[in-house]
XYZ file of C-alpha atoms in Angstrom:
439
model
C -25.010 2.116 22.056
C -26.909 3.641 19.107
C -26.173 7.311 20.850
C -22.642 6.586 21.202
C -22.070 5.357 17.884
C -23.650 8.589 16.702
C -21.220 10.590 18.852
C -18.340 8.833 17.117
C -19.437 9.735 13.840
C -19.688 13.353 15.248
C -16.154 13.303 16.027
C -15.089 13.374 12.454
C -17.896 15.935 11.862
C -16.368 18.227 14.643
C -12.964 17.684 12.985
C -14.113 18.588 9.579
C -15.774 21.658 10.898
C -12.920 22.711 13.193
C -10.370 22.213 9.894
C -12.648 24.047 7.391
C -13.315 26.992 9.811
C -9.734 27.665 10.001
C -9.531 27.592 5.938
C -12.667 29.902 5.978
C -10.945 32.431 8.383
C -7.729 32.223 6.414
C -9.927 33.277 3.165
C -11.992 36.036 4.823
C -8.693 37.467 6.083
C -6.713 37.777 2.557
C -10.075 38.826 1.040
C -10.722 41.663 3.195
C -9.479 45.009 2.363
C -7.281 45.439 5.118
C -5.518 41.798 5.037
C -4.656 42.755 8.628
C -1.821 40.013 8.825
C -0.537 40.741 5.263
C -0.771 37.067 4.480
C 0.517 36.303 1.314
C -2.105 33.946 -0.548
C 0.725 31.868 -2.677
C 2.250 30.700 0.496
C -0.957 29.066 2.224
C -0.271 25.660 3.006
C -3.579 24.968 4.711
C -6.044 22.785 2.773
C -9.738 21.895 3.440
C -10.875 18.315 4.415
C -13.821 15.977 3.347
C -14.591 12.432 4.494
C -14.872 11.146 1.134
C -12.618 9.398 -1.469
C -12.404 12.100 -4.479
C -9.257 12.428 -6.582
C -10.884 15.614 -8.316
C -10.609 17.493 -5.219
C -6.639 17.052 -4.784
C -6.043 20.353 -6.488
C -8.798 22.807 -6.911
C -9.089 26.764 -7.365
C -11.051 28.525 -4.712
C -12.191 32.200 -4.671
C -13.695 32.344 -8.062
C -16.670 34.677 -8.789
C -15.445 38.296 -8.100
C -14.281 40.723 -5.352
C -16.850 39.202 -2.902
C -15.962 35.666 -3.351
C -12.318 35.529 -2.030
C -8.970 35.793 -3.897
C -8.437 33.181 -6.513
C -5.926 30.802 -5.393
C -4.487 27.142 -5.821
C -5.402 24.873 -2.901
C -7.061 21.362 -2.411
C -8.550 18.769 0.018
C -7.481 15.898 2.062
C -9.432 13.219 3.415
C -10.387 13.890 7.059
C -8.543 11.268 8.583
C -5.302 13.029 7.185
C -6.359 16.386 8.807
C -4.023 17.772 11.106
C -6.841 18.508 13.528
C -7.294 14.727 13.736
C -3.832 14.337 14.661
C -3.965 17.163 17.398
C -7.148 15.468 18.640
C -5.469 12.283 19.143
C -2.020 13.581 20.651
C -3.638 16.280 23.112
C -4.144 15.327 26.712
C -6.308 18.400 28.014
C -8.450 20.965 26.495
C -5.680 23.487 27.294
C -3.263 21.444 25.469
C -5.749 20.840 22.586
C -6.086 24.809 22.287
C -2.263 25.508 22.469
C -1.547 23.032 19.565
C -4.549 24.268 17.583
C -2.741 27.696 17.761
C 0.609 26.294 16.509
C -0.961 25.141 13.109
C 1.517 26.598 10.775
C -0.574 28.675 7.763
C 2.100 30.195 5.525
C 3.883 33.609 5.249
C 3.294 37.249 4.980
C 4.336 39.049 2.272
C 7.438 40.127 4.229
C 8.218 36.775 4.953
C 6.853 36.228 8.590
C 5.455 32.928 9.489
C 1.819 32.788 10.241
C 0.189 30.449 12.871
C -3.548 30.066 13.688
C -2.895 32.022 16.616
C -2.287 34.851 14.826
C -5.729 34.694 13.320
C -7.311 34.312 16.733
C -8.777 31.046 15.714
C -7.861 28.403 18.121
C -10.644 29.335 20.623
C -13.444 28.819 18.092
C -11.862 25.656 16.768
C -11.430 23.978 20.440
C -15.140 24.904 20.997
C -16.305 23.080 18.155
C -13.950 19.980 19.430
C -15.237 20.349 23.235
C -17.222 17.145 22.807
C -15.346 15.423 20.382
C -12.165 15.223 22.907
C -14.342 13.110 25.051
C -13.536 9.327 24.595
C -16.471 7.174 23.370
C -17.006 4.291 25.558
C -18.741 1.188 24.061
C -18.868 -2.519 24.560
C -18.297 -5.619 22.474
C -21.127 -8.211 21.900
C -19.802 -9.965 24.978
C -19.733 -6.983 27.445
C -16.335 -6.051 27.134
C -15.545 -2.262 27.646
C -13.797 -0.876 24.436
C -13.006 2.734 23.618
C -13.379 4.158 20.133
C -11.682 7.565 19.665
C -10.093 9.109 16.970
C -9.233 7.689 13.504
C -6.106 8.601 11.617
C -4.866 6.703 8.771
C -1.501 5.076 9.596
C -0.546 5.472 5.732
C -0.934 9.216 5.832
C -0.905 10.100 9.692
C 0.128 8.777 12.793
C -2.495 5.792 12.878
C -3.361 5.285 16.567
C -6.162 6.311 18.845
C -6.112 9.192 21.010
C -3.595 9.738 24.087
C -6.721 10.256 26.189
C -8.213 7.029 25.354
C -5.096 5.092 26.031
C -4.622 6.807 29.416
C -8.344 6.439 30.495
C -8.067 2.748 29.492
C -4.747 2.308 31.470
C -6.315 4.068 34.645
C -9.407 1.889 34.469
C -8.058 -1.580 33.627
C -5.159 -4.141 34.527
C -4.250 -4.428 30.881
C -4.864 -1.890 28.041
C -4.867 -3.055 24.528
C -4.562 -0.207 21.727
C -4.180 -0.632 17.751
C -1.811 0.773 15.658
C -2.933 0.717 11.924
C -1.599 -1.318 9.323
C 1.870 -3.064 9.102
C 4.341 -2.503 12.049
C 6.323 -0.286 9.630
C 3.674 2.295 9.686
C 1.319 2.291 12.492
C 3.583 0.766 15.340
C 6.494 2.870 14.346
C 4.661 5.963 14.387
C 2.725 4.663 17.647
C 6.353 3.983 19.619
C 8.254 7.148 17.926
C 5.443 10.004 18.330
C 2.552 8.992 20.470
C 4.755 7.055 23.071
C 7.427 9.686 23.259
C 4.851 12.419 23.362
C 2.638 10.855 26.097
C 5.373 9.056 28.010
C 4.038 5.607 27.354
C 6.163 2.515 27.696
C 4.527 -0.476 26.003
C 5.116 -4.021 27.368
C 4.169 -6.260 24.488
C 3.496 -6.143 20.853
C 0.833 -8.510 19.319
C 1.609 -8.996 15.724
C -1.246 -9.781 13.949
C -0.681 -11.802 10.875
C -3.085 -13.879 8.152
C -2.035 -16.475 6.090
C -3.868 -14.767 3.062
C -1.551 -11.959 3.675
C 1.403 -13.764 3.904
C 0.516 -15.667 0.684
C 0.010 -12.483 -0.983
C 3.504 -11.108 -0.064
C 4.726 -14.676 -1.527
C 3.325 -13.913 -4.943
C -0.283 -15.637 -4.658
C -3.057 -13.624 -6.788
C -5.418 -11.601 -4.927
C -8.331 -13.885 -6.245
C -6.640 -17.178 -5.066
C -5.710 -16.194 -1.496
C -8.223 -18.845 -0.096
C -6.809 -21.786 -2.067
C -4.110 -23.830 -0.282
C -0.586 -22.572 -1.609
C 2.242 -23.586 1.096
C 4.783 -22.599 -1.486
C 3.355 -18.917 -1.681
C 3.414 -18.972 1.960
C 6.959 -19.963 2.539
C 7.814 -17.206 0.204
C 5.735 -14.581 2.317
C 7.408 -15.506 5.449
C 10.145 -13.013 5.087
C 7.739 -10.462 5.533
C 6.841 -11.519 8.628
C 10.322 -11.971 9.663
C 11.203 -8.598 8.944
C 8.255 -7.136 11.211
C 9.413 -9.305 13.971
C 13.007 -7.900 13.608
C 11.641 -4.284 13.520
C 9.923 -5.106 16.860
C 13.151 -6.066 18.486
C 14.641 -2.537 17.583
C 12.343 -1.117 19.941
C 12.965 -3.664 22.751
C 9.664 -4.843 23.168
C 8.871 -8.716 23.278
C 6.356 -9.714 20.632
C 3.611 -12.543 20.446
C 2.323 -13.629 16.870
C -1.604 -13.835 16.455
C -2.483 -16.096 13.610
C -5.986 -14.389 12.614
C -7.722 -17.389 11.664
C -9.944 -17.636 8.446
C -12.049 -20.622 7.424
C -10.044 -21.329 4.327
C -6.723 -21.587 6.297
C -5.677 -25.246 6.149
C -3.866 -27.073 9.222
C -0.642 -27.402 6.786
C -0.484 -23.760 6.574
C -1.041 -22.789 10.290
C 1.696 -25.310 11.100
C 4.173 -23.818 8.931
C 3.696 -20.403 10.672
C 3.669 -22.180 14.265
C 6.870 -23.853 13.111
C 8.267 -20.638 12.026
C 7.660 -18.858 15.126
C 9.007 -21.920 17.372
C 12.399 -21.936 15.368
C 12.896 -18.150 16.113
C 11.801 -18.692 20.008
C 8.920 -16.449 19.545
C 5.465 -16.944 21.299
C 2.868 -17.547 18.624
C -1.015 -18.167 19.197
C -4.264 -19.307 16.926
C -6.693 -16.753 17.352
C -9.983 -17.810 16.135
C -12.052 -14.556 17.096
C -14.160 -14.523 14.341
C -15.570 -18.208 14.809
C -15.429 -18.520 18.445
C -15.349 -14.816 20.104
C -13.377 -14.187 23.184
C -12.845 -17.758 23.697
C -10.918 -18.177 20.530
C -8.338 -15.762 21.920
C -7.677 -17.071 25.259
C -4.283 -18.592 24.492
C -3.260 -15.340 22.877
C -4.510 -13.246 25.846
C -2.401 -15.630 28.023
C 0.774 -15.176 26.220
C 0.260 -11.333 26.473
C -0.176 -11.575 30.288
C 2.885 -13.784 30.574
C 5.026 -11.419 28.601
C 3.804 -8.366 30.456
C 4.189 -10.037 33.880
C 7.785 -11.261 33.093
C 8.831 -7.704 32.477
C 10.564 -9.016 29.445
C 10.532 -5.782 27.477
C 12.547 -2.633 27.802
C 11.034 -0.144 25.424
C 13.389 2.321 23.804
C 12.272 4.895 20.603
C 14.165 4.158 17.260
C 15.626 7.918 17.153
C 16.022 11.027 19.103
C 13.856 13.792 18.311
C 16.747 16.241 18.290
C 18.553 14.490 15.293
C 18.306 16.172 12.056
C 15.365 15.623 10.009
C 17.258 13.801 7.289
C 18.814 11.528 10.008
C 15.364 10.548 11.211
C 13.865 9.872 7.920
C 16.855 7.739 6.989
C 16.757 5.846 10.258
C 13.225 4.846 9.682
C 13.783 4.057 5.877
C 16.888 2.105 6.196
C 16.256 0.093 9.470
C 12.432 -0.224 9.454
C 11.589 -0.449 5.677
C 15.017 -1.934 4.807
C 15.693 0.647 2.045
C 19.276 1.216 0.722
C 19.025 5.033 0.971
C 16.543 7.879 0.653
C 16.300 10.439 -2.228
C 14.430 13.908 -2.203
C 12.983 15.869 -4.849
C 13.728 19.484 -5.261
C 10.527 20.467 -3.570
C 11.543 18.334 -0.593
C 14.738 19.826 -0.242
C 13.450 23.095 -0.429
C 10.889 22.092 2.193
C 13.637 21.112 4.458
C 15.091 24.571 4.261
C 11.736 25.927 5.320
C 11.644 23.833 8.445
C 15.179 24.851 9.146
C 14.268 28.345 8.978
C 11.015 27.797 11.083
C 13.288 25.936 13.787
C 11.052 22.791 13.628
C 13.867 20.440 13.046
C 13.422 18.870 16.452
C 9.784 17.521 15.502
C 9.477 13.823 14.945
C 8.723 12.399 11.416
C 5.447 10.844 10.344
C 6.075 9.109 7.110
C 3.280 8.997 4.457
C 3.992 5.382 2.669
C 1.974 2.913 0.759
C 0.568 0.115 3.320
C 0.955 -2.508 0.465
C 4.742 -2.835 0.784
C 7.610 -2.259 3.095
C 8.901 0.082 0.106
C 7.067 3.012 -1.085
C 6.430 1.177 -4.098
C 3.305 -0.792 -3.548
C 4.375 -3.356 -6.289
C 7.195 -4.550 -4.235
C 6.000 -7.271 -2.022
C 7.578 -9.726 0.442
C 10.751 -8.500 1.890
C 12.197 -6.242 -0.709
C 15.765 -5.097 -0.801
C 18.348 -2.651 -2.440
C 15.298 -0.267 -2.991
C 15.443 3.710 -2.751
C 12.679 5.609 -0.871
C 11.701 8.810 -2.532
C 10.558 11.883 -0.358
C 8.654 13.931 -2.695
C 7.747 16.657 -0.174
C 7.356 17.180 3.527
C 4.297 18.869 5.150
C 4.507 20.665 8.331
C 2.255 19.802 11.019
C 3.573 22.012 13.815
C 0.412 21.909 15.666
C 0.165 18.228 16.017
C 4.013 18.173 16.565
C 5.378 16.381 13.707
C 6.569 16.621 10.175
C 5.096 14.467 7.322
C 7.491 13.429 4.671
C 5.368 12.076 1.603
C 6.997 9.265 -0.355
C 6.336 7.704 -3.454
C 2.736 8.197 -4.983
C 0.828 8.052 -1.679
C -1.915 10.636 -1.698
C -3.634 12.387 1.343
C -6.887 12.446 -0.680
C -7.559 8.768 -2.047
C -9.431 8.335 -5.200
C -12.248 5.676 -5.981
C -11.004 2.391 -7.786
C -12.091 1.718 -11.196
C -14.915 -0.326 -9.968
C -15.918 1.191 -6.558
C -18.161 -0.656 -4.303
C -20.941 1.778 -4.800
C -21.667 -0.173 -7.991
C -22.993 -2.943 -5.880
C -25.090 -1.089 -3.209
C -28.614 -0.552 -3.535
C -31.872 -0.244 -1.507
C -34.994 -1.940 -2.101
C -38.677 -0.971 -1.738
C -38.884 -1.739 2.037
C -35.610 0.528 2.874
C -33.278 -2.337 3.331
C -29.769 -1.700 2.216
C -28.256 -4.414 0.001
C -24.489 -4.960 -1.134
C -22.548 -3.609 1.785
C -20.683 -6.708 2.232
């Protein structure tokens, strides 16, 4: 187990190396006297990545120090989970597919406006070599001895938020039931799982387990973060519409849901009953999942609900949109139907990005919207089930290798920053080498 976990850590290291190798190859090419590809440094869109929250790295200048240190230009860093290499690794099905996708990474333009891809730099072979072990799934086991695969780690608020296609297909080929997680709320991870990953790999999910917590619903009902462990039926009632919207969204994909109440010690019987009664009134299966307290035994009822739905063939999965629709139509479909927005606004930069996408003939790609996970809207302060709001797309990044476009909404950042009081302030190590303050 120790070696396997180290290998999982190595996945991120390999992704960083492959991503930053391409950045180094690009800078080496534009710095060389010949600049064989005639790349215009002003058009390079490929950033570097690091697995660290650091707001100062969002926009940086590289290439300072004279003629031997590169060509000065503005660029930046993204967090590793937002790397296109991470997205590619998670969607590739074979080494050949991985190499082809890496070669399709869009870099920028030449001075005569010709698009440049990673394959033009002959970088895909070396990048694939760095990822030859990372593409292999990591088999681990739970403390109860159940098999699990940990492979890939894209965030759902800034990337597609699901594990690798290879891991999912492997699980399906070796088990009767395969459960996979889509990060954050249904509006983020699940929508991208359905519209991007399932369409790419031809997967047809049978059931959705919608995990909810009483604390989260009380937060969406207006309760203060510091008081979420206190009984508050009124706040819970006000937060129920958020749960209701997620259930409606599941229905848009034709998949049957089951609500899993992730139980905490602070949950009261009255609060649990409120959610149970709501589910029953809607005709939706619901189970109390006390996995934290009882392990696998605490989820037996939930597991039976899942099996019953699968065996009944109650689901008829269908994607939300057709990939061949226009980019604007695809964004609008998600924003209005899944988020509940009134309409979508585009900044001048986003409109310019749309023209670039059309010129590159990439309009057929699905969209992977980057949005805050704290709200159905792009404003983290709009809790519950907001209505009559506008989604603002400030720019659209191109991930041609991964095979999708990334509309970036609101103030979401692909390189997070530390909070005013980061967790590091409470972490220390004593004279015996014991680390304290991690939890």
